[in-house]
């Protein structure tokens, strides 16, 4: 009985979370990222926090170094990223967003934030913190089962 309930809960979460994230990350027709293939958008998203070595990008994205090179070539031609030498070792090529790339990713972040705000406004005020607390608990439990995952829920404000 308990296993059935747990399986039902797991199925509900596995169904709800991707659909929720699809709504929050949806691209509108006017979104400048609409023309970017998903792989290029993922690479740009990875660069939001700063320059990264090509080999590190390949590892984090789970693709080959040559695939990152091809993505970087396309994004560089589009003016969204640029290759720069690493400060300590000029042989190592780093990839970073250009100002145009940063602007694109900022617009994506603002659109996502707007959709999240619109969603939260539909909830009763006293339920919002409960949702955040439940998501933190779920994230922490998922992180315990994946210790190699170094992502943390640091962007959410503490209540």
Tab-separated table of N, CA and C in Angstrom:
chain	number	residue	atom	x	y	z
A	1	UNK	N	0.827	-1.196	0.000
A	1	UNK	CA	0.000	0.000	0.000
A	1	UNK	C	0.870	1.259	0.000
A	2	UNK	N	1.834	1.306	0.907
A	2	UNK	CA	2.701	2.483	0.992
A	2	UNK	C	3.509	2.641	-0.287
A	3	UNK	N	3.954	1.508	-0.867
A	3	UNK	CA	4.701	1.577	-2.121
A	3	UNK	C	3.827	2.115	-3.245
A	4	UNK	N	2.553	1.742	-3.261
A	4	UNK	CA	1.640	2.247	-4.287
A	4	UNK	C	1.481	3.761	-4.163
A	5	UNK	N	1.315	4.234	-2.950
A	5	UNK	CA	1.166	5.665	-2.723
A	5	UNK	C	2.440	6.406	-3.137
A	6	UNK	N	3.590	5.864	-2.753
A	6	UNK	CA	4.861	6.480	-3.127
A	6	UNK	C	5.033	6.515	-4.647
A	7	UNK	N	4.671	5.428	-5.313
A	7	UNK	CA	4.749	5.390	-6.781
A	7	UNK	C	3.816	6.416	-7.412
A	8	UNK	N	2.618	6.574	-6.870
A	8	UNK	CA	1.671	7.570	-7.377
A	8	UNK	C	2.224	8.979	-7.177
A	9	UNK	N	2.816	9.226	-6.016
A	9	UNK	CA	3.394	10.545	-5.743
A	9	UNK	C	4.568	10.826	-6.667
A	10	UNK	N	5.405	9.821	-6.878
A	10	UNK	CA	6.546	9.984	-7.783
A	10	UNK	C	6.059	10.267	-9.201
A	11	UNK	N	5.044	9.551	-9.634
A	11	UNK	CA	4.491	9.762	-10.977
A	11	UNK	C	3.900	11.169	-11.101
A	12	UNK	N	3.243	11.641	-10.066
A	12	UNK	CA	2.651	12.981	-10.092
A	12	UNK	C	3.744	14.042	-10.218
A	13	UNK	N	4.792	13.913	-9.412
A	13	UNK	CA	5.898	14.883	-9.475
A	13	UNK	C	6.598	14.801	-10.820
A	14	UNK	N	6.850	13.584	-11.299
A	14	UNK	CA	7.523	13.408	-12.589
A	14	UNK	C	6.694	13.983	-13.734
A	15	UNK	N	5.411	14.023	-13.569
A	15	UNK	CA	4.531	14.597	-14.587
A	15	UNK	C	4.428	16.118	-14.457
A	16	UNK	N	4.307	16.607	-13.247
A	16	UNK	CA	4.071	18.031	-13.008
A	16	UNK	C	5.314	18.889	-13.265
A	17	UNK	N	6.460	18.480	-12.750
A	17	UNK	CA	7.657	19.328	-12.829
A	17	UNK	C	8.065	19.682	-14.260
A	18	UNK	N	8.155	18.733	-15.172
A	18	UNK	CA	8.549	19.137	-16.534
A	18	UNK	C	7.526	20.071	-17.185
A	19	UNK	N	6.259	19.824	-16.947
A	19	UNK	CA	5.228	20.690	-17.527
A	19	UNK	C	5.297	22.088	-16.928
A	20	UNK	N	5.562	22.160	-15.632
A	20	UNK	CA	5.696	23.458	-14.965
A	20	UNK	C	6.890	24.225	-15.528
A	21	UNK	N	8.032	23.554	-15.650
A	21	UNK	CA	9.219	24.218	-16.178
A	21	UNK	C	9.021	24.614	-17.641
A	22	UNK	N	8.301	23.803	-18.408
A	22	UNK	CA	8.007	24.179	-19.795
A	22	UNK	C	7.210	25.472	-19.845
A	23	UNK	N	6.261	25.632	-18.928
A	23	UNK	CA	5.486	26.877	-18.892
A	23	UNK	C	6.364	28.065	-18.512
A	24	UNK	N	7.214	27.887	-17.521
A	24	UNK	CA	8.068	28.985	-17.081
A	24	UNK	C	9.122	29.345	-18.125
A	25	UNK	N	9.615	28.341	-18.851
A	25	UNK	CA	10.682	28.562	-19.834
A	25	UNK	C	10.175	28.737	-21.257
A	26	UNK	N	8.889	28.831	-21.429
A	26	UNK	CA	8.296	28.927	-22.762
A	26	UNK	C	8.850	30.133	-23.515
A	27	UNK	N	9.016	29.946	-24.802
A	27	UNK	CA	9.467	31.026	-25.670
A	27	UNK	C	8.260	31.602	-26.399
A	28	UNK	N	8.092	32.907	-26.332
A	28	UNK	CA	7.032	33.548	-27.095
A	28	UNK	C	7.557	33.844	-28.493
A	29	UNK	N	6.670	34.119	-29.413
A	29	UNK	CA	7.071	34.427	-30.790
A	29	UNK	C	8.005	35.632	-30.853
A	30	UNK	N	7.865	36.561	-29.895
A	30	UNK	CA	8.691	37.771	-29.911
A	30	UNK	C	10.027	37.592	-29.178
A	31	UNK	N	10.222	36.462	-28.535
A	31	UNK	CA	11.451	36.210	-27.784
A	31	UNK	C	12.617	36.081	-28.757
A	32	UNK	N	13.682	36.869	-28.554
A	32	UNK	CA	14.829	36.790	-29.471
A	32	UNK	C	15.512	35.426	-29.464
A	33	UNK	N	15.308	34.631	-28.427
A	33	UNK	CA	15.922	33.304	-28.364
A	33	UNK	C	15.134	32.278	-29.178
A	34	UNK	N	13.993	32.687	-29.717
A	34	UNK	CA	13.131	31.775	-30.464
A	34	UNK	C	13.866	31.150	-31.652
A	35	UNK	N	14.805	31.883	-32.230
A	35	UNK	CA	15.528	31.387	-33.404
A	35	UNK	C	16.702	30.476	-33.057
A	36	UNK	N	17.034	30.373	-31.781
A	36	UNK	CA	18.171	29.548	-31.382
A	36	UNK	C	17.761	28.087	-31.201
A	37	UNK	N	18.526	27.167	-31.771
A	37	UNK	CA	18.289	25.751	-31.466
A	37	UNK	C	18.524	25.506	-29.971
A	38	UNK	N	17.875	24.505	-29.442
A	38	UNK	CA	17.942	24.210	-28.009
A	38	UNK	C	19.373	24.020	-27.518
A	39	UNK	N	20.201	23.332	-28.281
A	39	UNK	CA	21.584	23.089	-27.849
A	39	UNK	C	22.344	24.408	-27.688
A	40	UNK	N	22.120	25.353	-28.588
A	40	UNK	CA	22.782	26.649	-28.486
A	40	UNK	C	22.252	27.439	-27.296
A	41	UNK	N	20.956	27.360	-27.065
A	41	UNK	CA	20.364	28.034	-25.914
A	41	UNK	C	20.897	27.453	-24.606
A	42	UNK	N	21.048	26.132	-24.545
A	42	UNK	CA	21.610	25.488	-23.348
A	42	UNK	C	23.032	25.971	-23.090
A	43	UNK	N	23.827	26.075	-24.150
A	43	UNK	CA	25.206	26.527	-23.981
A	43	UNK	C	25.217	27.970	-23.475
A	44	UNK	N	24.397	28.826	-24.055
A	44	UNK	CA	24.330	30.222	-23.591
A	44	UNK	C	23.880	30.284	-22.134
A	45	UNK	N	22.922	29.443	-21.769
A	45	UNK	CA	22.453	29.410	-20.372
A	45	UNK	C	23.577	29.025	-19.427
A	46	UNK	N	24.420	28.113	-19.865
A	46	UNK	CA	25.544	27.674	-19.044
A	46	UNK	C	26.558	28.791	-18.861
A	47	UNK	N	26.622	29.706	-19.818
A	47	UNK	CA	27.599	30.802	-19.750
A	47	UNK	C	27.071	32.025	-18.991
A	48	UNK	N	25.852	31.980	-18.504
A	48	UNK	CA	25.277	33.136	-17.795
A	48	UNK	C	26.134	33.599	-16.635
A	49	UNK	N	26.782	32.658	-15.952
A	49	UNK	CA	27.552	33.003	-14.759
A	49	UNK	C	28.997	33.375	-15.053
A	50	UNK	N	29.390	33.398	-16.323
A	50	UNK	CA	30.744	33.804	-16.656
A	50	UNK	C	31.421	32.861	-17.632
A	51	UNK	N	32.640	33.212	-17.974
A	51	UNK	CA	33.428	32.446	-18.936
A	51	UNK	C	33.648	31.028	-18.454
A	52	UNK	N	33.721	30.119	-19.420
A	52	UNK	CA	33.959	28.713	-19.097
A	52	UNK	C	34.900	28.116	-20.125
A	53	UNK	N	35.709	27.177	-19.685
A	53	UNK	CA	36.587	26.440	-20.594
A	53	UNK	C	35.730	25.521	-21.460
A	54	UNK	N	36.150	25.351	-22.694
A	54	UNK	CA	35.407	24.515	-23.636
A	54	UNK	C	35.270	23.086	-23.109
A	55	UNK	N	36.326	22.556	-22.508
A	55	UNK	CA	36.259	21.183	-21.998
A	55	UNK	C	35.268	21.076	-20.844
A	56	UNK	N	35.208	22.095	-19.993
A	56	UNK	CA	34.244	22.098	-18.902
A	56	UNK	C	32.818	22.180	-19.414
A	57	UNK	N	32.612	22.948	-20.462
A	57	UNK	CA	31.285	23.046	-21.074
A	57	UNK	C	30.856	21.688	-21.622
A	58	UNK	N	31.780	21.013	-22.300
A	58	UNK	CA	31.475	19.694	-22.857
A	58	UNK	C	31.039	18.740	-21.744
A	59	UNK	N	31.780	18.740	-20.663
A	59	UNK	CA	31.446	17.866	-19.532
A	59	UNK	C	30.083	18.215	-18.948
A	60	UNK	N	29.850	19.491	-18.666
A	60	UNK	CA	28.603	19.912	-18.029
A	60	UNK	C	27.382	19.695	-18.916
A	61	UNK	N	27.558	19.853	-20.227
A	61	UNK	CA	26.439	19.674	-21.152
A	61	UNK	C	26.273	18.215	-21.577
A	62	UNK	N	27.262	17.388	-21.232
A	62	UNK	CA	27.188	15.971	-21.590
A	62	UNK	C	27.337	15.727	-23.086
A	63	UNK	N	28.164	16.544	-23.733
A	63	UNK	CA	28.400	16.390	-25.167
A	63	UNK	C	29.902	16.394	-25.418
A	64	UNK	N	30.294	16.035	-26.629
A	64	UNK	CA	31.720	15.961	-26.952
A	64	UNK	C	32.321	17.360	-27.097
A	65	UNK	N	33.634	17.399	-26.980
A	65	UNK	CA	34.351	18.666	-27.147
A	65	UNK	C	34.124	19.206	-28.562
A	66	UNK	N	34.094	18.322	-29.549
A	66	UNK	CA	33.879	18.783	-30.927
A	66	UNK	C	32.466	19.351	-31.096
A	67	UNK	N	31.485	18.796	-30.396
A	67	UNK	CA	30.124	19.343	-30.468
A	67	UNK	C	30.076	20.744	-29.858
A	68	UNK	N	30.800	20.949	-28.747
A	68	UNK	CA	30.870	22.287	-28.147
A	68	UNK	C	31.543	23.247	-29.120
A	69	UNK	N	32.592	22.786	-29.784
A	69	UNK	CA	33.283	23.635	-30.756
A	69	UNK	C	32.338	24.049	-31.877
A	70	UNK	N	31.541	23.118	-32.373
A	70	UNK	CA	30.586	23.441	-33.439
A	70	UNK	C	29.522	24.428	-32.952
A	71	UNK	N	29.014	24.211	-31.752
A	71	UNK	CA	28.032	25.145	-31.184
A	71	UNK	C	28.657	26.523	-31.009
A	72	UNK	N	29.891	26.540	-30.492
A	72	UNK	CA	30.585	27.814	-30.278
A	72	UNK	C	30.804	28.544	-31.601
A	73	UNK	N	31.157	27.797	-32.637
A	73	UNK	CA	31.351	28.415	-33.959
A	73	UNK	C	30.064	29.104	-34.417
A	74	UNK	N	28.940	28.416	-34.300
A	74	UNK	CA	27.654	28.987	-34.737
A	74	UNK	C	27.280	30.207	-33.900
A	75	UNK	N	27.453	30.080	-32.590
A	75	UNK	CA	27.101	31.191	-31.693
A	75	UNK	C	28.031	32.381	-31.888
A	76	UNK	N	29.274	32.099	-32.197
A	76	UNK	CA	30.235	33.180	-32.450
A	76	UNK	C	29.848	33.929	-33.729
A	77	UNK	N	29.452	33.172	-34.768
A	77	UNK	CA	29.006	33.818	-36.011
A	77	UNK	C	27.750	34.663	-35.780
A	78	UNK	N	26.924	34.249	-34.829
A	78	UNK	CA	25.701	34.998	-34.497
A	78	UNK	C	25.982	36.195	-33.605
A	79	UNK	N	27.210	36.286	-33.090
A	79	UNK	CA	27.575	37.403	-32.229
A	79	UNK	C	27.147	37.241	-30.783
A	80	UNK	N	26.830	36.007	-30.378
A	80	UNK	CA	26.346	35.782	-29.012
A	80	UNK	C	27.442	35.351	-28.047
A	81	UNK	N	28.501	34.730	-28.551
A	81	UNK	CA	29.623	34.317	-27.701
A	81	UNK	C	30.930	34.704	-28.372
A	82	UNK	N	31.990	34.688	-27.573
A	82	UNK	CA	33.331	34.910	-28.106
A	82	UNK	C	34.303	34.012	-27.363
A	83	UNK	N	35.355	33.632	-28.080
A	83	UNK	CA	36.423	32.832	-27.483
A	83	UNK	C	37.476	33.793	-26.953
A	84	UNK	N	37.944	33.501	-25.757
A	84	UNK	CA	38.997	34.311	-25.154
A	84	UNK	C	40.006	33.369	-24.506
A	85	UNK	N	41.284	33.752	-24.506
A	85	UNK	CA	42.276	32.902	-23.838
A	85	UNK	C	42.113	32.986	-22.321
A	86	UNK	N	42.417	31.902	-21.652
A	86	UNK	CA	42.377	31.902	-20.193
A	86	UNK	C	43.554	32.720	-19.685
A	87	UNK	N	43.360	33.411	-18.589
A	87	UNK	CA	44.391	34.321	-18.078
A	87	UNK	C	45.693	33.595	-17.738
A	88	UNK	N	45.618	32.425	-17.110
A	88	UNK	CA	46.819	31.720	-16.662
A	88	UNK	C	47.456	30.841	-17.734
A	89	UNK	N	46.666	30.436	-18.723
A	89	UNK	CA	47.178	29.537	-19.748
A	89	UNK	C	46.526	29.903	-21.078
A	90	UNK	N	47.231	30.649	-21.889
A	90	UNK	CA	46.659	31.177	-23.132
A	90	UNK	C	46.314	30.084	-24.136
A	91	UNK	N	46.800	28.858	-23.896
A	91	UNK	CA	46.442	27.748	-24.786
A	91	UNK	C	45.004	27.297	-24.554
A	92	UNK	N	44.501	27.535	-23.344
A	92	UNK	CA	43.135	27.131	-22.999
A	92	UNK	C	42.169	28.200	-23.498
A	93	UNK	N	41.203	27.770	-24.277
A	93	UNK	CA	40.199	28.700	-24.803
A	93	UNK	C	38.967	28.693	-23.905
A	94	UNK	N	38.591	29.886	-23.541
A	94	UNK	CA	37.387	30.087	-22.736
A	94	UNK	C	36.302	30.614	-23.664
A	95	UNK	N	35.082	30.358	-23.309
A	95	UNK	CA	33.956	30.871	-24.069
A	95	UNK	C	33.156	31.765	-23.146
A	96	UNK	N	32.740	32.920	-23.643
A	96	UNK	CA	31.927	33.816	-22.823
A	96	UNK	C	30.882	34.490	-23.699
A	97	UNK	N	29.820	34.910	-23.046
A	97	UNK	CA	28.769	35.631	-23.740
A	97	UNK	C	29.270	37.015	-24.130
A	98	UNK	N	28.875	37.482	-25.283
A	98	UNK	CA	29.125	38.866	-25.679
A	98	UNK	C	28.041	39.722	-25.018
A	99	UNK	N	28.114	41.015	-25.183
A	99	UNK	CA	27.061	41.871	-24.620
A	99	UNK	C	25.711	41.529	-25.254
A	100	UNK	N	25.711	41.178	-26.536
A	100	UNK	CA	24.472	40.753	-27.185
A	100	UNK	C	23.954	39.447	-26.573
A	101	UNK	N	24.862	38.508	-26.300
A	101	UNK	CA	24.480	37.246	-25.658
A	101	UNK	C	23.958	37.472	-24.249
A	102	UNK	N	24.618	38.354	-23.507
A	102	UNK	CA	24.159	38.671	-22.148
A	102	UNK	C	22.772	39.302	-22.180
A	103	UNK	N	22.544	40.167	-23.146
A	103	UNK	CA	21.242	40.807	-23.290
A	103	UNK	C	20.158	39.779	-23.594
A	104	UNK	N	20.465	38.840	-24.459
A	104	UNK	CA	19.532	37.771	-24.796
A	104	UNK	C	19.180	36.945	-23.562
A	105	UNK	N	20.197	36.565	-22.796
A	105	UNK	CA	19.956	35.724	-21.619
A	105	UNK	C	19.242	36.510	-20.515
A	106	UNK	N	19.519	37.796	-20.413
A	106	UNK	CA	18.814	38.642	-19.443
A	106	UNK	C	17.324	38.719	-19.800
A	107	UNK	N	17.030	38.864	-21.096
A	107	UNK	CA	15.631	38.905	-21.544
A	107	UNK	C	14.939	37.580	-21.247
A	108	UNK	N	15.641	36.464	-21.431
A	108	UNK	CA	15.072	35.136	-21.109
A	108	UNK	C	14.768	35.040	-19.621
A	109	UNK	N	15.724	35.481	-18.794
A	109	UNK	CA	15.551	35.431	-17.342
A	109	UNK	C	14.378	36.305	-16.912
A	110	UNK	N	14.271	37.504	-17.493
A	110	UNK	CA	13.179	38.416	-17.143
A	110	UNK	C	11.822	37.848	-17.559
A	111	UNK	N	11.778	37.217	-18.713
A	111	UNK	CA	10.530	36.584	-19.153
A	111	UNK	C	10.122	35.450	-18.238
A	112	UNK	N	11.106	34.627	-17.840
A	112	UNK	CA	10.823	33.523	-16.917
A	112	UNK	C	10.343	34.069	-15.573
A	113	UNK	N	10.993	35.123	-15.096
A	113	UNK	CA	10.604	35.725	-13.821
A	113	UNK	C	9.186	36.292	-13.898
A	114	UNK	N	8.873	36.901	-15.015
A	114	UNK	CA	7.530	37.454	-15.202
A	114	UNK	C	6.468	36.334	-15.152
A	115	UNK	N	6.758	35.210	-15.821
A	115	UNK	CA	5.811	34.091	-15.806
A	115	UNK	C	5.678	33.484	-14.417
A	116	UNK	N	6.782	33.401	-13.673
A	116	UNK	CA	6.719	32.880	-12.301
A	116	UNK	C	5.913	33.838	-11.421
A	117	UNK	N	6.159	35.142	-11.554
A	117	UNK	CA	5.396	36.132	-10.770
A	117	UNK	C	3.908	36.044	-11.067
A	118	UNK	N	3.558	35.928	-12.347
A	118	UNK	CA	2.146	35.811	-12.717
A	118	UNK	C	1.523	34.564	-12.102
A	119	UNK	N	2.296	33.500	-12.043
A	119	UNK	CA	1.802	32.258	-11.446
A	119	UNK	C	1.625	32.422	-9.944
A	120	UNK	N	2.630	32.999	-9.279
A	120	UNK	CA	2.537	33.196	-7.826
A	120	UNK	C	1.379	34.115	-7.444
A	121	UNK	N	1.091	35.096	-8.274
A	121	UNK	CA	-0.020	36.004	-7.989
A	121	UNK	C	-1.358	35.279	-7.954
A	122	UNK	N	-1.452	34.143	-8.637
A	122	UNK	CA	-2.691	33.364	-8.660
A	122	UNK	C	-2.861	32.508	-7.395
A	123	UNK	N	-1.790	32.397	-6.620
A	123	UNK	CA	-1.848	31.616	-5.373
A	123	UNK	C	-2.227	32.517	-4.214
A	124	UNK	N	-2.914	31.963	-3.229
A	124	UNK	CA	-3.144	32.750	-2.011
A	124	UNK	C	-1.795	33.106	-1.383
A	125	UNK	N	-1.695	34.299	-0.857
A	125	UNK	CA	-0.429	34.792	-0.294
A	125	UNK	C	0.147	33.840	0.740
A	126	UNK	N	-0.703	33.241	1.566
A	126	UNK	CA	-0.199	32.361	2.621
A	126	UNK	C	0.270	31.004	2.088
A	127	UNK	N	0.000	30.686	0.827
A	127	UNK	CA	0.451	29.414	0.244
A	127	UNK	C	1.800	29.531	-0.449
A	128	UNK	N	2.201	30.730	-0.799
A	128	UNK	CA	3.425	30.912	-1.582
A	128	UNK	C	4.662	30.380	-0.867
A	129	UNK	N	4.812	30.705	0.405
A	129	UNK	CA	5.983	30.234	1.138
A	129	UNK	C	5.955	28.721	1.291
A	130	UNK	N	4.776	28.145	1.436
A	130	UNK	CA	4.662	26.686	1.523
A	130	UNK	C	5.161	26.022	0.244
A	131	UNK	N	4.843	26.614	-0.902
A	131	UNK	CA	5.308	26.077	-2.183
A	131	UNK	C	6.834	26.150	-2.240
A	132	UNK	N	7.404	27.279	-1.863
A	132	UNK	CA	8.862	27.438	-1.873
A	132	UNK	C	9.512	26.437	-0.925
A	133	UNK	N	8.952	26.292	0.269
A	133	UNK	CA	9.512	25.343	1.234
A	133	UNK	C	9.455	23.914	0.697
A	134	UNK	N	8.346	23.549	0.070
A	134	UNK	CA	8.208	22.198	-0.478
A	134	UNK	C	9.205	21.975	-1.617
A	135	UNK	N	9.390	22.972	-2.466
A	135	UNK	CA	10.362	22.836	-3.549
A	135	UNK	C	11.781	22.714	-3.014
A	136	UNK	N	12.095	23.468	-1.973
A	136	UNK	CA	13.434	23.350	-1.358
A	136	UNK	C	13.646	21.951	-0.797
A	137	UNK	N	12.640	21.423	-0.098
A	137	UNK	CA	12.749	20.075	0.453
A	137	UNK	C	12.959	19.047	-0.657
A	138	UNK	N	12.193	19.173	-1.720
A	138	UNK	CA	12.308	18.252	-2.843
A	138	UNK	C	13.687	18.357	-3.490
A	139	UNK	N	14.160	19.574	-3.685
A	139	UNK	CA	15.477	19.784	-4.278
A	139	UNK	C	16.573	19.198	-3.387
A	140	UNK	N	16.485	19.464	-2.082
A	140	UNK	CA	17.497	18.934	-1.157
A	140	UNK	C	17.514	17.405	-1.166
A	141	UNK	N	16.340	16.798	-1.218
A	141	UNK	CA	16.266	15.334	-1.256
A	141	UNK	C	16.875	14.812	-2.559
A	142	UNK	N	16.623	15.500	-3.662
A	142	UNK	CA	17.201	15.094	-4.945
A	142	UNK	C	18.714	15.268	-4.928
A	143	UNK	N	19.200	16.309	-4.273
A	143	UNK	CA	20.645	16.555	-4.202
A	143	UNK	C	21.356	15.495	-3.388
A	144	UNK	N	20.681	14.973	-2.373
A	144	UNK	CA	21.289	13.912	-1.561
A	144	UNK	C	21.521	12.655	-2.380
A	145	UNK	N	20.652	12.391	-3.351
A	145	UNK	CA	20.817	11.192	-4.158
A	145	UNK	C	21.769	11.418	-5.325
A	146	UNK	N	22.157	12.660	-5.564
A	146	UNK	CA	23.080	12.985	-6.657
A	146	UNK	C	24.187	13.897	-6.136
A	147	UNK	N	25.128	13.370	-5.353
A	147	UNK	CA	26.153	14.224	-4.753
A	147	UNK	C	27.038	14.922	-5.771
A	148	UNK	N	27.122	14.407	-7.012
A	148	UNK	CA	27.959	15.075	-8.010
A	148	UNK	C	27.313	16.360	-8.508
A	149	UNK	N	26.036	16.539	-8.195
A	149	UNK	CA	25.318	17.740	-8.610
A	149	UNK	C	25.678	18.866	-7.656
A	150	UNK	N	26.366	19.896	-8.185
A	150	UNK	CA	26.815	20.979	-7.313
A	150	UNK	C	25.882	22.183	-7.344
A	151	UNK	N	24.701	22.031	-7.936
A	151	UNK	CA	23.727	23.123	-7.975
A	151	UNK	C	23.060	23.209	-6.615
A	152	UNK	N	22.871	24.400	-6.144
A	152	UNK	CA	22.212	24.610	-4.851
A	152	UNK	C	21.094	25.620	-5.020
A	153	UNK	N	20.156	25.595	-4.123
A	153	UNK	CA	18.997	26.474	-4.163
A	153	UNK	C	19.349	27.806	-3.529
A	154	UNK	N	20.396	28.448	-3.994
A	154	UNK	CA	20.845	29.682	-3.361
A	154	UNK	C	20.153	30.924	-3.894
A	155	UNK	N	19.461	30.792	-5.034
A	155	UNK	CA	18.840	31.978	-5.623
A	155	UNK	C	17.535	32.352	-4.956
A	156	UNK	N	16.917	31.424	-4.229
A	156	UNK	CA	15.668	31.738	-3.563
A	156	UNK	C	15.940	32.515	-2.285
A	157	UNK	N	15.179	33.567	-2.057
A	157	UNK	CA	15.377	34.325	-0.828
A	157	UNK	C	14.932	33.511	0.369
A	158	UNK	N	15.584	33.726	1.461
A	158	UNK	CA	15.185	33.082	2.707
A	158	UNK	C	14.044	33.887	3.279
A	159	UNK	N	13.008	33.188	3.722
A	159	UNK	CA	11.802	33.909	4.191
A	159	UNK	C	12.015	34.704	5.432
